[in-house]
PDB file of C-alpha atoms in Angstrom:
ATOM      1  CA  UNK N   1     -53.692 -20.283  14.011  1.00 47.00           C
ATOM      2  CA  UNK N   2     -51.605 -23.408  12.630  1.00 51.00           C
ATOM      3  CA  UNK N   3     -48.812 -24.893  15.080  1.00 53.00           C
ATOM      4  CA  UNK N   4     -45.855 -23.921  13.366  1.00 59.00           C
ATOM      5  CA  UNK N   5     -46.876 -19.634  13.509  1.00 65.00           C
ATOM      6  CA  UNK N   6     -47.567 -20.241  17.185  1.00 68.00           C
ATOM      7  CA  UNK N   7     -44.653 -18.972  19.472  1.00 70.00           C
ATOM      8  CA  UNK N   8     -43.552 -21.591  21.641  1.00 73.00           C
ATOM      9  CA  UNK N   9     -44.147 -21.442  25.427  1.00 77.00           C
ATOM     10  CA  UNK N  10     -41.133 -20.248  27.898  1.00 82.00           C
ATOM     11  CA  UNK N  11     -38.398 -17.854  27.273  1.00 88.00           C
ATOM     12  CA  UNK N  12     -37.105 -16.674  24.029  1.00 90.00           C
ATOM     13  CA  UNK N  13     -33.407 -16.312  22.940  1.00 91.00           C
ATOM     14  CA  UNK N  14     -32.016 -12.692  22.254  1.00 91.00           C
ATOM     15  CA  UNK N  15     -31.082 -12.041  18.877  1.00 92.00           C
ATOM     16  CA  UNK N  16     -27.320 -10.898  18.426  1.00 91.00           C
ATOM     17  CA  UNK N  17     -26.305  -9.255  15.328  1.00 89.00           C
ATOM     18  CA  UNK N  18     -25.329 -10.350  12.372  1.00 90.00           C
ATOM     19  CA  UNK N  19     -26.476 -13.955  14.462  1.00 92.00           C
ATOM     20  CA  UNK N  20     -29.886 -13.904  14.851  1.00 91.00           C
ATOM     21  CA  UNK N  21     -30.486 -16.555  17.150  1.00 90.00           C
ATOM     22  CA  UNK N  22     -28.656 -18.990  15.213  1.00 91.00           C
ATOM     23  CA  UNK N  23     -26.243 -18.630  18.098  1.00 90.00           C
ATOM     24  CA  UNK N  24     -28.313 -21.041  20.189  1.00 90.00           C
ATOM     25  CA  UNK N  25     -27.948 -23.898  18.226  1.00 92.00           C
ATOM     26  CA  UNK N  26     -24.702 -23.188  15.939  1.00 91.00           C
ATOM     27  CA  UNK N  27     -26.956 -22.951  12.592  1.00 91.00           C
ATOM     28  CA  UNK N  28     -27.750 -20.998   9.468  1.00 90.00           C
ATOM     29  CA  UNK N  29     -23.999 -21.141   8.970  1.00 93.00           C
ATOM     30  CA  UNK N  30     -22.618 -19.705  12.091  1.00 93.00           C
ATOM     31  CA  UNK N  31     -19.143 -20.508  11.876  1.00 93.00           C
ATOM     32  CA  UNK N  32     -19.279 -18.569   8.505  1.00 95.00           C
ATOM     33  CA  UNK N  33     -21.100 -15.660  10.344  1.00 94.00           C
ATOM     34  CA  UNK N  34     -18.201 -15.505  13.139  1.00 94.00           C
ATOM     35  CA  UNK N  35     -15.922 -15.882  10.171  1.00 95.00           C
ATOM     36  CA  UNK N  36     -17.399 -12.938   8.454  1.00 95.00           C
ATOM     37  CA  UNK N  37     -17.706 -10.625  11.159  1.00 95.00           C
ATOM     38  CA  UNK N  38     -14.075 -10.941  12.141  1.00 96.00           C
ATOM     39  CA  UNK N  39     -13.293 -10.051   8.189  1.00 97.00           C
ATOM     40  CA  UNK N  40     -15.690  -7.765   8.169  1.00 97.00           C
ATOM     41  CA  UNK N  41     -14.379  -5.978  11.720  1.00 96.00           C
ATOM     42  CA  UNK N  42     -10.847  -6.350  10.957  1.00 97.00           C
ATOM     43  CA  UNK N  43     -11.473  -4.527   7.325  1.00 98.00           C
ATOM     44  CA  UNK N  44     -13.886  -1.664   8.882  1.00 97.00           C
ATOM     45  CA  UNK N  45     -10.858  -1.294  11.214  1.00 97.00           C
ATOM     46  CA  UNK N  46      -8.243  -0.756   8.631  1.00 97.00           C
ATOM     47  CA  UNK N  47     -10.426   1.411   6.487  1.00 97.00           C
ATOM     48  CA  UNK N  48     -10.684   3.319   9.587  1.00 95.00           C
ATOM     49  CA  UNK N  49      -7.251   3.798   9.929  1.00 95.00           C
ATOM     50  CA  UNK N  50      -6.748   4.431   6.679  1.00 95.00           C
ATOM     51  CA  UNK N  51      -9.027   8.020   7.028  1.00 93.00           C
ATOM     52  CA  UNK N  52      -7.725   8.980  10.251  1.00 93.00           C
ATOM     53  CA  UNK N  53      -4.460   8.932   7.971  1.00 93.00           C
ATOM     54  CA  UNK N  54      -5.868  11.225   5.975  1.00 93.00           C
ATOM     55  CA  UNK N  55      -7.504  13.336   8.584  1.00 90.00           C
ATOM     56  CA  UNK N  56      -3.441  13.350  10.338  1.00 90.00           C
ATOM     57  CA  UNK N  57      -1.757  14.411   6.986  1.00 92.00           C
ATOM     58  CA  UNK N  58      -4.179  17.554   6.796  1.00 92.00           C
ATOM     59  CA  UNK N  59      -2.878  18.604   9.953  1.00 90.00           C
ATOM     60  CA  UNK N  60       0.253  18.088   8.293  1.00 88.00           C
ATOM     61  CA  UNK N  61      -0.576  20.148   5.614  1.00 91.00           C
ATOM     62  CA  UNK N  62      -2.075  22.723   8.284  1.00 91.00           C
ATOM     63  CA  UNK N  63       0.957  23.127   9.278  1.00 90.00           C
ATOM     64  CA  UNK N  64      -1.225  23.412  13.200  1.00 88.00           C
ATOM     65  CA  UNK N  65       2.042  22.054  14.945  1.00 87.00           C
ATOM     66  CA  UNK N  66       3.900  19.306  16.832  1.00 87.00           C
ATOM     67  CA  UNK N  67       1.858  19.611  20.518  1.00 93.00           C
ATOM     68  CA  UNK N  68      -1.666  19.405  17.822  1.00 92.00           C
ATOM     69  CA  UNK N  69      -0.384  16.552  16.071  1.00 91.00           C
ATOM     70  CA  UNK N  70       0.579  14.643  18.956  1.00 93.00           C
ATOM     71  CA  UNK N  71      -2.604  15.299  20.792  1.00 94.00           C
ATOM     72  CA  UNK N  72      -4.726  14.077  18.192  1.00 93.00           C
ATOM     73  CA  UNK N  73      -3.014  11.060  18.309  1.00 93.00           C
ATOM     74  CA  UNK N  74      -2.979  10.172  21.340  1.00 95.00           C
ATOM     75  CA  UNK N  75      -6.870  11.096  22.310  1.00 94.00           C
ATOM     76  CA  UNK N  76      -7.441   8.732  19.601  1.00 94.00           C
ATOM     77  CA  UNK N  77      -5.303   6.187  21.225  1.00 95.00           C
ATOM     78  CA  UNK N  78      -6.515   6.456  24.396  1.00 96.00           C
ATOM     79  CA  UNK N  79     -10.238   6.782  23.286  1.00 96.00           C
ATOM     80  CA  UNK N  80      -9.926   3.610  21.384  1.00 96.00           C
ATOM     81  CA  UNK N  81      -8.311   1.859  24.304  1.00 97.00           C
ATOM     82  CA  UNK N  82     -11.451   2.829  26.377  1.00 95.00           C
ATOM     83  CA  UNK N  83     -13.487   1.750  23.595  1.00 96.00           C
ATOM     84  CA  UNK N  84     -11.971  -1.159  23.165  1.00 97.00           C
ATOM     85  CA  UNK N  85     -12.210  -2.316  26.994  1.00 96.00           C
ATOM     86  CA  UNK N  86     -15.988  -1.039  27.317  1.00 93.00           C
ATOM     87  CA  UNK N  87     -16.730  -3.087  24.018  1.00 93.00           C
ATOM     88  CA  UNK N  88     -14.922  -6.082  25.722  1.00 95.00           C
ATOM     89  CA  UNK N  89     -16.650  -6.042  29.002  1.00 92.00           C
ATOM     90  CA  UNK N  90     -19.807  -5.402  27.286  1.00 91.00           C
ATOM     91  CA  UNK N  91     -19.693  -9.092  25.649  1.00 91.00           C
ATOM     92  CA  UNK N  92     -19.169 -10.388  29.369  1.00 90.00           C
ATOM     93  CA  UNK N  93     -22.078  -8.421  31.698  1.00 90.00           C
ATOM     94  CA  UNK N  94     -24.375  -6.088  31.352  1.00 88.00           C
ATOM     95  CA  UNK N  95     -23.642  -2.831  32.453  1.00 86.00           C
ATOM     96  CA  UNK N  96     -24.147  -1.591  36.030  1.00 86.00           C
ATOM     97  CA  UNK N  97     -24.721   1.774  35.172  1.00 88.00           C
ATOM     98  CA  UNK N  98     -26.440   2.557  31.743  1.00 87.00           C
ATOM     99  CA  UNK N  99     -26.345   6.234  32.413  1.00 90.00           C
ATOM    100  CA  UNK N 100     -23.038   6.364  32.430  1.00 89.00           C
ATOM    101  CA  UNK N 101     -22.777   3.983  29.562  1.00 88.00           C
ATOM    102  CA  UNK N 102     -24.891   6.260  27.392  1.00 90.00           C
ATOM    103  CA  UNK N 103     -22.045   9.027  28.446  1.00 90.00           C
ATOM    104  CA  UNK N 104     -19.379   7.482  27.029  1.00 89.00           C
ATOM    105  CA  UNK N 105     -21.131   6.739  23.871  1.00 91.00           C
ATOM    106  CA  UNK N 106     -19.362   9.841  22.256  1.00 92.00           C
ATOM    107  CA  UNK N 107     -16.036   8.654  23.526  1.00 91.00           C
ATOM    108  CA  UNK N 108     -16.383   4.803  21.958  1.00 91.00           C
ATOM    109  CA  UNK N 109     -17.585   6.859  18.454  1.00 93.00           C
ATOM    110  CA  UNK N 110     -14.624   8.488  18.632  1.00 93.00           C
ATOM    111  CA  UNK N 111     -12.839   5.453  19.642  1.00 94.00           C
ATOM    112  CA  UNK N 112     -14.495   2.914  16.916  1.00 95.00           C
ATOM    113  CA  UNK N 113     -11.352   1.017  15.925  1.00 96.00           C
ATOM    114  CA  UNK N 114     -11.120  -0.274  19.374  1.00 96.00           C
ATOM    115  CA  UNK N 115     -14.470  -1.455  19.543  1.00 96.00           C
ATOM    116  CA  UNK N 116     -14.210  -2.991  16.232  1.00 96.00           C
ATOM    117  CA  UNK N 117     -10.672  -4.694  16.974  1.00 97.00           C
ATOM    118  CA  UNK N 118     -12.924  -5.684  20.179  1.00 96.00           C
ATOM    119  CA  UNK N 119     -15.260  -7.594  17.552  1.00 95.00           C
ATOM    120  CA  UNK N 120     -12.513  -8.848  15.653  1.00 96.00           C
ATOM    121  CA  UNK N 121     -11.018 -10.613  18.477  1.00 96.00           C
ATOM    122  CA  UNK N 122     -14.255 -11.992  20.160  1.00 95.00           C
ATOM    123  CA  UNK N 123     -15.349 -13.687  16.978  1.00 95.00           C
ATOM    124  CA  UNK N 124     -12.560 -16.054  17.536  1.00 93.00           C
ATOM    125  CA  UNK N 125     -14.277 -17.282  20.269  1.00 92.00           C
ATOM    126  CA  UNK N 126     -17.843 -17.097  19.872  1.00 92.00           C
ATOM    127  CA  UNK N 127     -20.375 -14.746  18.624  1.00 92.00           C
ATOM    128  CA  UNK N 128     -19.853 -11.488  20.380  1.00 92.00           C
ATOM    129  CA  UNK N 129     -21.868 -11.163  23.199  1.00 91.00           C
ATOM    130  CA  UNK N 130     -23.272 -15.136  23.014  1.00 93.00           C
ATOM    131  CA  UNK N 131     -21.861 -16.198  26.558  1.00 93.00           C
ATOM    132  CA  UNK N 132     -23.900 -13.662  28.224  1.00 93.00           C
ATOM    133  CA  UNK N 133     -26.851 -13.931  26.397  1.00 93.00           C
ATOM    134  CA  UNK N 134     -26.487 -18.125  26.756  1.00 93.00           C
ATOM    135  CA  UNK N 135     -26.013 -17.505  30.196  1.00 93.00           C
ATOM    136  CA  UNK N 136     -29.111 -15.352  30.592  1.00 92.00           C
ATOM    137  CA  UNK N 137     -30.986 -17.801  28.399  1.00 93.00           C
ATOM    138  CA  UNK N 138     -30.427 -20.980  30.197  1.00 92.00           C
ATOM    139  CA  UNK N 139     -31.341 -19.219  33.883  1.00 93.00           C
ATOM    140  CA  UNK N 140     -34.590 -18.006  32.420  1.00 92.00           C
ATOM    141  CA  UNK N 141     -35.295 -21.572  30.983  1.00 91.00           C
ATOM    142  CA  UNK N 142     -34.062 -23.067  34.117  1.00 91.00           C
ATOM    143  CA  UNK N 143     -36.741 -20.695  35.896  1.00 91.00           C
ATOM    144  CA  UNK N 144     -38.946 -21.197  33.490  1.00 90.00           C
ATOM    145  CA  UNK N 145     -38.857 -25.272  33.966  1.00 87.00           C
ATOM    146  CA  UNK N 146     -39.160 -24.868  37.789  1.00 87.00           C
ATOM    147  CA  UNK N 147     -42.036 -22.858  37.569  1.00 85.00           C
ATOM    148  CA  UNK N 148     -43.754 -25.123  34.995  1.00 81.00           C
ATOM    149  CA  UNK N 149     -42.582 -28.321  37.700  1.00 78.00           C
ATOM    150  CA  UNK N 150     -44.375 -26.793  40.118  1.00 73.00           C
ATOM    151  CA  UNK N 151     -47.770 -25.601  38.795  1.00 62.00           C
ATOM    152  CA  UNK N 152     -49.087 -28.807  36.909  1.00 61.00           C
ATOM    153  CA  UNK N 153     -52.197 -29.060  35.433  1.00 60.00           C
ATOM    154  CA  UNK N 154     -55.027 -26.839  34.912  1.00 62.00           C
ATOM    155  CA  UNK N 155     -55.770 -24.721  38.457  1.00 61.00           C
ATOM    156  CA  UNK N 156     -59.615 -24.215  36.934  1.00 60.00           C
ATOM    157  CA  UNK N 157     -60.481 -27.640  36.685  1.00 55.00           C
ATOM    158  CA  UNK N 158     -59.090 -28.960  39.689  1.00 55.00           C
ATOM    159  CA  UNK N 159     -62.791 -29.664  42.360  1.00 57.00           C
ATOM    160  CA  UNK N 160     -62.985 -26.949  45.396  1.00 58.00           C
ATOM    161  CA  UNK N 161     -62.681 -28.755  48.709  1.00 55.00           C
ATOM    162  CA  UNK N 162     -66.068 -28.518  50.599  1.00 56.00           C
ATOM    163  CA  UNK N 163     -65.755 -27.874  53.921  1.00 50.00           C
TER     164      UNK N 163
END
């Protein structure tokens, strides 16, 4: 096996997506990727809005009622708030309880233009998600180095002590 198809000792990066791990170093033109996944967000957003338009004139057209009406909108208000704040907090920690993560899966679907405003917004910043995965990074090199510090050289070759 050559040197450059060998993986290199220590900890890897996490890929993010649409990143990669260009995140790490800023390259393969990251500040265009950050620029294209806010566009990209901001338009999957309004083309969302643009069919739950639709979906709220057929109720219209239903004729279903005022109380209907208003409760669609406002469980899709509210589930895109919650969507919105899980996708947010999601970029800053891991989450404590993945069960209960997985549960509210359904309610972020329903929810999806919060989560992708949540994109939208981040990418200002940084990749979405890169501060925790940075932070995770640089602890598991940091453990990484101490462990290497402190086991140097080759254990097999060093002479058993007679005694």
């Amino acid at each position: 096996m050559s040197d450059e198809n060998r993986t290199p000792a220590g900890p890897q990066p996490e890929e993010i997506r649409f990143f990669g791990t260009s995140w790490v170093d800023h390259t393969d033109q990251y500040a265009l990727r950050r620029v294209g996944v806010a566009v990209g967000s901001l338009l999957a957003a309004a083309a969302g809005c643009f069919v739950l338009r639709f979906a709220y004139q057929g109720l219209e057209v239903a004729q279903v009622g005022g109380f209907v009406n208003t409760l669609v909108v406002v469980m899709f208000a509210v589930c895109s708030a919650i969507a919105f704040r899980k996708t947010w907090e999601g970029f800053g920690s891991r989450p404590a309880d993945p069960a209960r993560e997985q549960s509210l899966r359904s309610l972020k679907a329903i929810g999806f233009i919060g989560s992708l405003l949540a994109y939208f917004v981040r990418s200002f910043t940084e990749a979405p998600g890169e501060k925790l995965r940075r932070t995770e990074y640089e602890t598991a090199l940091a453990r990484f180095e101490k462990r290497r510090s402190r086991s140097t050289g080759n254990p097999s070759a060093r002479k058993k002590k007679k005694g």
